[in-house]
Amino acid sequence: MEKQELKQLLKSIQESEYKVPEGVDPYELSLKMMDNIGDIDSELRDDLILSNLFTWIYENQLSEKQVNELLWIALDENHILKGLGNIDDSVFCRTFSSEIVAACIYKHRMDKFLSKSDIEKAFDTLLKFYNEDKDVRGYIEVKGWAHGAAHGADALDEFARCEEIGYERLKNILDAFYKKININYYGYIHFEDERIITAVKSILEREIIS
């Protein structure tokens, strides 16, 4: 499916309140969306792919098994780890994949379909991305939102709310935020602080760290 064809299909789905069209396999289309989640076209990446995937994950258009598979795709070397350490367009793939991780972990918190070891493994990969990613740009002219620090914070917030995540990993989140806040090569001007504070509040509400 060509990019323009994908855009038109996703627009029509959005206009019909995200109902799956007749003859369309929602999981197969989700895989196609994951293939394009790092596209520099902000309309495709942000307005269409992210919103469609969020809605289908939250509203049970995808099975638990399929959400689980999307989680591991989002965490693989072609998504959240793609170009890790570089400051270039690969940031879009990493940061938007982290939002899919956040959605999948939210779904797990509602329905409990992942094992403790899976949650910990997913967390460790997400944390690696957040600690090692140097591209923290917020908005990029023409190409739209990258939100390197904010999107990762959204995912860490979901993990912080998971009962499977204990003291050490909660502390790791705080350490990661400390390092991210104290960089000396970028000034945060796109509400990154609010997203980070949300995750910190979630940690404190667990009453494990005081």
CSV table of N, CA and C in Angstrom, one decimal, residues 110-210:
chain,number,residue,atom,x,y,z
A,110,MET,N,-5.4,-2.1,32.4
A,110,MET,CA,-6.9,-2.3,32.4
A,110,MET,C,-7.2,-3.8,32.4
A,111,ASP,N,-6.5,-4.6,31.6
A,111,ASP,CA,-6.9,-6.0,31.3
A,111,ASP,C,-6.0,-7.1,31.8
A,112,LYS,N,-4.8,-6.7,32.2
A,112,LYS,CA,-3.8,-7.7,32.8
A,112,LYS,C,-3.6,-8.9,31.9
A,113,PHE,N,-2.9,-8.6,30.8
A,113,PHE,CA,-2.6,-9.7,29.9
A,113,PHE,C,-1.1,-10.0,29.7
A,114,LEU,N,-0.3,-9.2,30.3
A,114,LEU,CA,1.2,-9.4,30.2
A,114,LEU,C,1.7,-9.9,31.5
A,115,SER,N,2.8,-10.8,31.4
A,115,SER,CA,3.4,-11.3,32.6
A,115,SER,C,4.3,-10.3,33.3
A,116,LYS,N,4.7,-10.5,34.5
A,116,LYS,CA,5.6,-9.6,35.2
A,116,LYS,C,6.9,-9.5,34.5
A,117,SER,N,7.4,-10.6,34.0
A,117,SER,CA,8.7,-10.6,33.3
A,117,SER,C,8.6,-9.9,32.0
A,118,ASP,N,7.4,-9.9,31.3
A,118,ASP,CA,7.3,-9.2,30.1
A,118,ASP,C,7.2,-7.7,30.4
A,119,ILE,N,6.5,-7.3,31.4
A,119,ILE,CA,6.5,-5.9,31.8
A,119,ILE,C,7.9,-5.4,32.1
A,120,GLU,N,8.7,-6.1,32.9
A,120,GLU,CA,10.0,-5.7,33.2
A,120,GLU,C,10.9,-5.6,32.0
A,121,LYS,N,10.8,-6.6,31.1
A,121,LYS,CA,11.6,-6.6,29.9
A,121,LYS,C,11.2,-5.4,29.0
A,122,ALA,N,9.9,-5.1,28.9
A,122,ALA,CA,9.5,-4.0,28.1
A,122,ALA,C,10.0,-2.7,28.7
A,123,PHE,N,9.9,-2.6,30.0
A,123,PHE,CA,10.3,-1.4,30.8
A,123,PHE,C,11.8,-1.1,30.5
A,124,ASP,N,12.6,-2.2,30.6
A,124,ASP,CA,14.1,-2.1,30.5
A,124,ASP,C,14.4,-1.6,29.1
A,125,THR,N,13.7,-2.0,28.1
A,125,THR,CA,14.0,-1.5,26.7
A,125,THR,C,13.6,-0.1,26.6
A,126,LEU,N,12.4,0.3,27.1
A,126,LEU,CA,12.0,1.7,27.1
A,126,LEU,C,12.9,2.6,27.8
A,127,LEU,N,13.4,2.1,28.9
A,127,LEU,CA,14.4,2.9,29.7
A,127,LEU,C,15.7,3.1,28.9
A,128,LYS,N,16.1,2.1,28.3
A,128,LYS,CA,17.3,2.2,27.4
A,128,LYS,C,17.2,3.3,26.4
A,129,PHE,N,16.0,3.3,25.7
A,129,PHE,CA,15.7,4.3,24.7
A,129,PHE,C,15.8,5.7,25.4
A,130,TYR,N,15.1,5.8,26.5
A,130,TYR,CA,15.0,7.2,27.1
A,130,TYR,C,16.4,7.7,27.6
A,131,ASN,N,17.2,6.8,28.2
A,131,ASN,CA,18.5,7.2,28.7
A,131,ASN,C,19.5,7.5,27.6
A,132,GLU,N,19.4,6.8,26.5
A,132,GLU,CA,20.4,6.9,25.4
A,132,GLU,C,20.0,7.8,24.3
A,133,ASP,N,18.8,8.2,24.2
A,133,ASP,CA,18.4,9.1,23.1
A,133,ASP,C,18.8,10.5,23.4
A,134,LYS,N,19.5,11.1,22.5
A,134,LYS,CA,20.1,12.4,22.6
A,134,LYS,C,19.2,13.5,21.9
A,135,ASP,N,18.3,13.0,21.1
A,135,ASP,CA,17.4,13.9,20.3
A,135,ASP,C,16.2,14.3,21.1
A,136,VAL,N,16.2,15.4,21.8
A,136,VAL,CA,15.1,15.8,22.7
A,136,VAL,C,14.3,17.0,22.1
A,137,ARG,N,14.5,17.2,20.8
A,137,ARG,CA,13.7,18.3,20.2
A,137,ARG,C,12.2,18.1,20.4
A,138,GLY,N,11.6,19.3,20.6
A,138,GLY,CA,10.1,19.2,20.8
A,138,GLY,C,9.4,19.3,19.4
A,139,TYR,N,9.3,20.5,18.9
A,139,TYR,CA,8.6,20.7,17.6
A,139,TYR,C,9.7,21.0,16.6
A,140,ILE,N,9.6,20.4,15.4
A,140,ILE,CA,10.5,20.5,14.3
A,140,ILE,C,9.8,21.2,13.1
A,141,GLU,N,10.3,22.3,12.7
A,141,GLU,CA,9.6,23.0,11.6
A,141,GLU,C,9.3,22.1,10.4
A,142,VAL,N,8.1,22.3,9.9
A,142,VAL,CA,7.6,21.5,8.7
A,142,VAL,C,7.3,20.1,9.1
A,143,LYS,N,8.1,19.4,9.8
A,143,LYS,CA,7.9,18.0,10.1
A,143,LYS,C,7.1,17.7,11.3
A,144,GLY,N,6.9,18.7,12.2
A,144,GLY,CA,5.9,18.5,13.3
A,144,GLY,C,6.6,18.1,14.6
A,145,TRP,N,5.7,17.5,15.4
A,145,TRP,CA,6.2,17.2,16.8
A,145,TRP,C,7.1,15.9,16.8
A,146,ALA,N,8.2,16.1,17.5
A,146,ALA,CA,9.0,14.9,17.8
A,146,ALA,C,8.9,14.6,19.3
A,147,HIS,N,9.0,15.6,20.1
A,147,HIS,CA,8.7,15.5,21.5
A,147,HIS,C,9.5,14.3,22.2
A,148,GLY,N,10.9,14.4,21.9
A,148,GLY,CA,11.7,13.4,22.4
A,148,GLY,C,11.7,13.1,23.9
A,149,ALA,N,11.6,14.1,24.7
A,149,ALA,CA,11.6,13.9,26.1
A,149,ALA,C,10.1,13.6,26.6
A,150,ALA,N,9.1,14.3,26.0
A,150,ALA,CA,7.8,14.1,26.5
A,150,ALA,C,7.1,12.8,26.2
A,151,HIS,N,7.3,12.3,25.0
A,151,HIS,CA,6.7,11.0,24.6
A,151,HIS,C,7.2,9.9,25.5
A,152,GLY,N,8.5,9.9,25.6
A,152,GLY,CA,9.1,8.9,26.5
A,152,GLY,C,8.6,9.0,27.9
A,153,ALA,N,8.4,10.2,28.4
A,153,ALA,CA,7.8,10.4,29.7
A,153,ALA,C,6.4,9.8,29.8
A,154,ASP,N,5.6,9.9,28.8
A,154,ASP,CA,4.3,9.4,28.8
A,154,ASP,C,4.4,7.8,29.0
A,155,ALA,N,5.3,7.2,28.3
A,155,ALA,CA,5.4,5.7,28.4
A,155,ALA,C,5.9,5.4,29.8
A,156,LEU,N,6.9,6.1,30.4
A,156,LEU,CA,7.4,5.9,31.7
A,156,LEU,C,6.3,6.1,32.7
A,157,ASP,N,5.4,7.0,32.5
A,157,ASP,CA,4.3,7.2,33.4
A,157,ASP,C,3.4,6.0,33.5
A,158,GLU,N,3.1,5.4,32.3
A,158,GLU,CA,2.3,4.2,32.3
A,158,GLU,C,3.0,3.1,33.1
A,159,PHE,N,4.3,2.9,32.9
A,159,PHE,CA,5.0,1.9,33.6
A,159,PHE,C,5.0,2.2,35.1
A,160,ALA,N,5.1,3.4,35.5
A,160,ALA,CA,5.2,3.8,36.9
A,160,ALA,C,3.9,3.4,37.6
A,161,ARG,N,2.8,3.3,36.8
A,161,ARG,CA,1.5,3.0,37.4
A,161,ARG,C,1.3,1.5,37.5
A,162,CYS,N,2.2,0.7,36.9
A,162,CYS,CA,2.1,-0.8,36.9
A,162,CYS,C,2.5,-1.3,38.2
A,163,GLU,N,1.7,-2.2,38.8
A,163,GLU,CA,2.0,-2.8,40.1
A,163,GLU,C,3.2,-3.8,39.9
A,164,GLU,N,3.5,-4.2,38.7
A,164,GLU,CA,4.7,-5.1,38.5
A,164,GLU,C,6.0,-4.3,38.6
A,165,ILE,N,6.0,-3.0,38.5
A,165,ILE,CA,7.2,-2.2,38.6
A,165,ILE,C,7.5,-1.8,40.0
A,166,GLY,N,8.6,-2.3,40.5
A,166,GLY,CA,8.9,-2.1,41.9
A,166,GLY,C,9.9,-1.0,42.2
A,167,TYR,N,10.4,-0.9,43.4
A,167,TYR,CA,11.2,0.2,43.9
A,167,TYR,C,12.4,0.5,43.0
A,168,GLU,N,13.2,-0.5,42.6
A,168,GLU,CA,14.4,-0.2,41.8
A,168,GLU,C,14.1,0.4,40.5
A,169,ARG,N,13.1,-0.1,39.8
A,169,ARG,CA,12.7,0.5,38.5
A,169,ARG,C,12.1,1.8,38.6
A,170,LEU,N,11.3,2.0,39.7
A,170,LEU,CA,10.8,3.4,39.9
A,170,LEU,C,11.9,4.4,40.1
A,171,LYS,N,12.9,4.0,40.9
A,171,LYS,CA,14.0,4.8,41.1
A,171,LYS,C,14.8,5.1,39.8
A,172,ASN,N,14.8,4.1,38.9
A,172,ASN,CA,15.5,4.2,37.6
A,172,ASN,C,14.8,5.3,36.8
A,173,ILE,N,13.4,5.4,36.9
A,173,ILE,CA,12.7,6.4,36.2
A,173,ILE,C,13.1,7.8,36.7
A,174,LEU,N,13.2,8.0,38.0
A,174,LEU,CA,13.5,9.3,38.5
A,174,LEU,C,15.0,9.6,38.1
A,175,ASP,N,15.9,8.7,38.1
A,175,ASP,CA,17.2,8.9,37.7
A,175,ASP,C,17.3,9.4,36.2
A,176,ALA,N,16.4,8.7,35.4
A,176,ALA,CA,16.4,9.0,33.9
A,176,ALA,C,15.9,10.5,33.7
A,177,PHE,N,14.9,10.8,34.5
A,177,PHE,CA,14.3,12.2,34.4
A,177,PHE,C,15.4,13.2,34.8
A,178,TYR,N,16.1,12.9,35.9
A,178,TYR,CA,17.2,13.8,36.4
A,178,TYR,C,18.2,14.1,35.3
A,179,LYS,N,18.6,13.0,34.6
A,179,LYS,CA,19.6,13.1,33.5
A,179,LYS,C,19.0,13.9,32.4
A,180,LYS,N,17.8,13.6,32.0
A,180,LYS,CA,17.1,14.3,30.9
A,180,LYS,C,17.0,15.8,31.1
A,181,ILE,N,16.6,16.1,32.3
A,181,ILE,CA,16.4,17.5,32.7
A,181,ILE,C,17.7,18.3,32.7
A,182,ASN,N,18.8,17.7,33.0
A,182,ASN,CA,20.0,18.3,33.2
A,182,ASN,C,21.0,18.3,32.0
A,183,ILE,N,20.4,18.1,30.8
A,183,ILE,CA,21.3,18.2,29.6
A,183,ILE,C,21.6,19.7,29.4
A,184,ASN,N,22.7,19.9,28.7
A,184,ASN,CA,23.2,21.3,28.6
A,184,ASN,C,23.2,21.8,27.1
A,185,TYR,N,22.4,21.1,26.3
A,185,TYR,CA,22.4,21.4,24.8
A,185,TYR,C,21.1,21.7,24.3
A,186,TYR,N,20.0,21.7,25.1
A,186,TYR,CA,18.7,22.0,24.6
A,186,TYR,C,17.8,22.6,25.7
A,187,GLY,N,17.0,23.6,25.4
A,187,GLY,CA,16.1,24.2,26.4
A,187,GLY,C,14.7,23.7,26.1
A,188,TYR,N,14.1,23.1,27.1
A,188,TYR,CA,12.7,22.6,27.0
A,188,TYR,C,11.7,23.7,27.0
A,189,ILE,N,11.0,23.8,25.9
A,189,ILE,CA,10.0,24.9,25.7
A,189,ILE,C,8.6,24.5,25.3
A,190,HIS,N,8.4,23.1,25.2
A,190,HIS,CA,7.2,22.6,24.7
A,190,HIS,C,6.5,21.7,25.7
A,191,PHE,N,6.4,22.2,26.9
A,191,PHE,CA,5.6,21.5,28.0
A,191,PHE,C,6.2,20.2,28.4
A,192,GLU,N,7.4,19.9,28.1
A,192,GLU,CA,8.0,18.6,28.5
A,192,GLU,C,8.0,18.5,30.0
A,193,ASP,N,8.1,19.6,30.7
A,193,ASP,CA,8.1,19.5,32.2
A,193,ASP,C,6.8,19.0,32.7
A,194,GLU,N,5.7,19.3,32.1
A,194,GLU,CA,4.4,18.8,32.6
A,194,GLU,C,4.3,17.3,32.4
A,195,ARG,N,4.8,16.8,31.3
A,195,ARG,CA,4.7,15.4,31.0
A,195,ARG,C,5.6,14.6,32.0
A,196,ILE,N,6.8,15.2,32.3
A,196,ILE,CA,7.7,14.5,33.3
A,196,ILE,C,7.1,14.6,34.7
A,197,ILE,N,6.5,15.7,35.1
A,197,ILE,CA,5.9,15.9,36.4
A,197,ILE,C,4.8,14.9,36.6
A,198,THR,N,4.0,14.6,35.5
A,198,THR,CA,2.9,13.7,35.6
A,198,THR,C,3.4,12.3,36.0
A,199,ALA,N,4.5,11.9,35.4
A,199,ALA,CA,5.1,10.6,35.7
A,199,ALA,C,5.7,10.6,37.1
A,200,VAL,N,6.3,11.7,37.5
A,200,VAL,CA,6.8,11.7,38.9
A,200,VAL,C,5.7,11.6,39.9
A,201,LYS,N,4.6,12.3,39.7
A,201,LYS,CA,3.4,12.2,40.6
A,201,LYS,C,2.9,10.7,40.6
A,202,SER,N,2.9,10.0,39.5
A,202,SER,CA,2.5,8.6,39.5
A,202,SER,C,3.4,7.8,40.4
A,203,ILE,N,4.7,8.1,40.3
A,203,ILE,CA,5.7,7.3,41.2
A,203,ILE,C,5.4,7.6,42.6
A,204,LEU,N,5.2,8.9,43.0
A,204,LEU,CA,5.0,9.2,44.4
A,204,LEU,C,3.6,8.6,44.9
A,205,GLU,N,2.7,8.5,44.0
A,205,GLU,CA,1.4,8.0,44.4
A,205,GLU,C,1.4,6.5,44.7
A,206,ARG,N,2.5,5.8,44.2
A,206,ARG,CA,2.6,4.4,44.5
A,206,ARG,C,3.0,4.2,46.0
A,207,GLU,N,3.6,5.2,46.6
A,207,GLU,CA,4.0,5.2,48.0
A,207,GLU,C,5.0,4.2,48.3
A,208,ILE,N,5.9,4.0,47.3
A,208,ILE,CA,7.0,3.1,47.5
A,208,ILE,C,8.3,3.9,47.7
A,209,ILE,N,8.4,5.0,47.0
A,209,ILE,CA,9.5,6.0,47.2
A,209,ILE,C,8.9,7.2,47.8
A,210,SER,N,9.6,7.7,48.9
A,210,SER,CA,9.2,8.9,49.6
A,210,SER,C,10.3,10.0,49.5
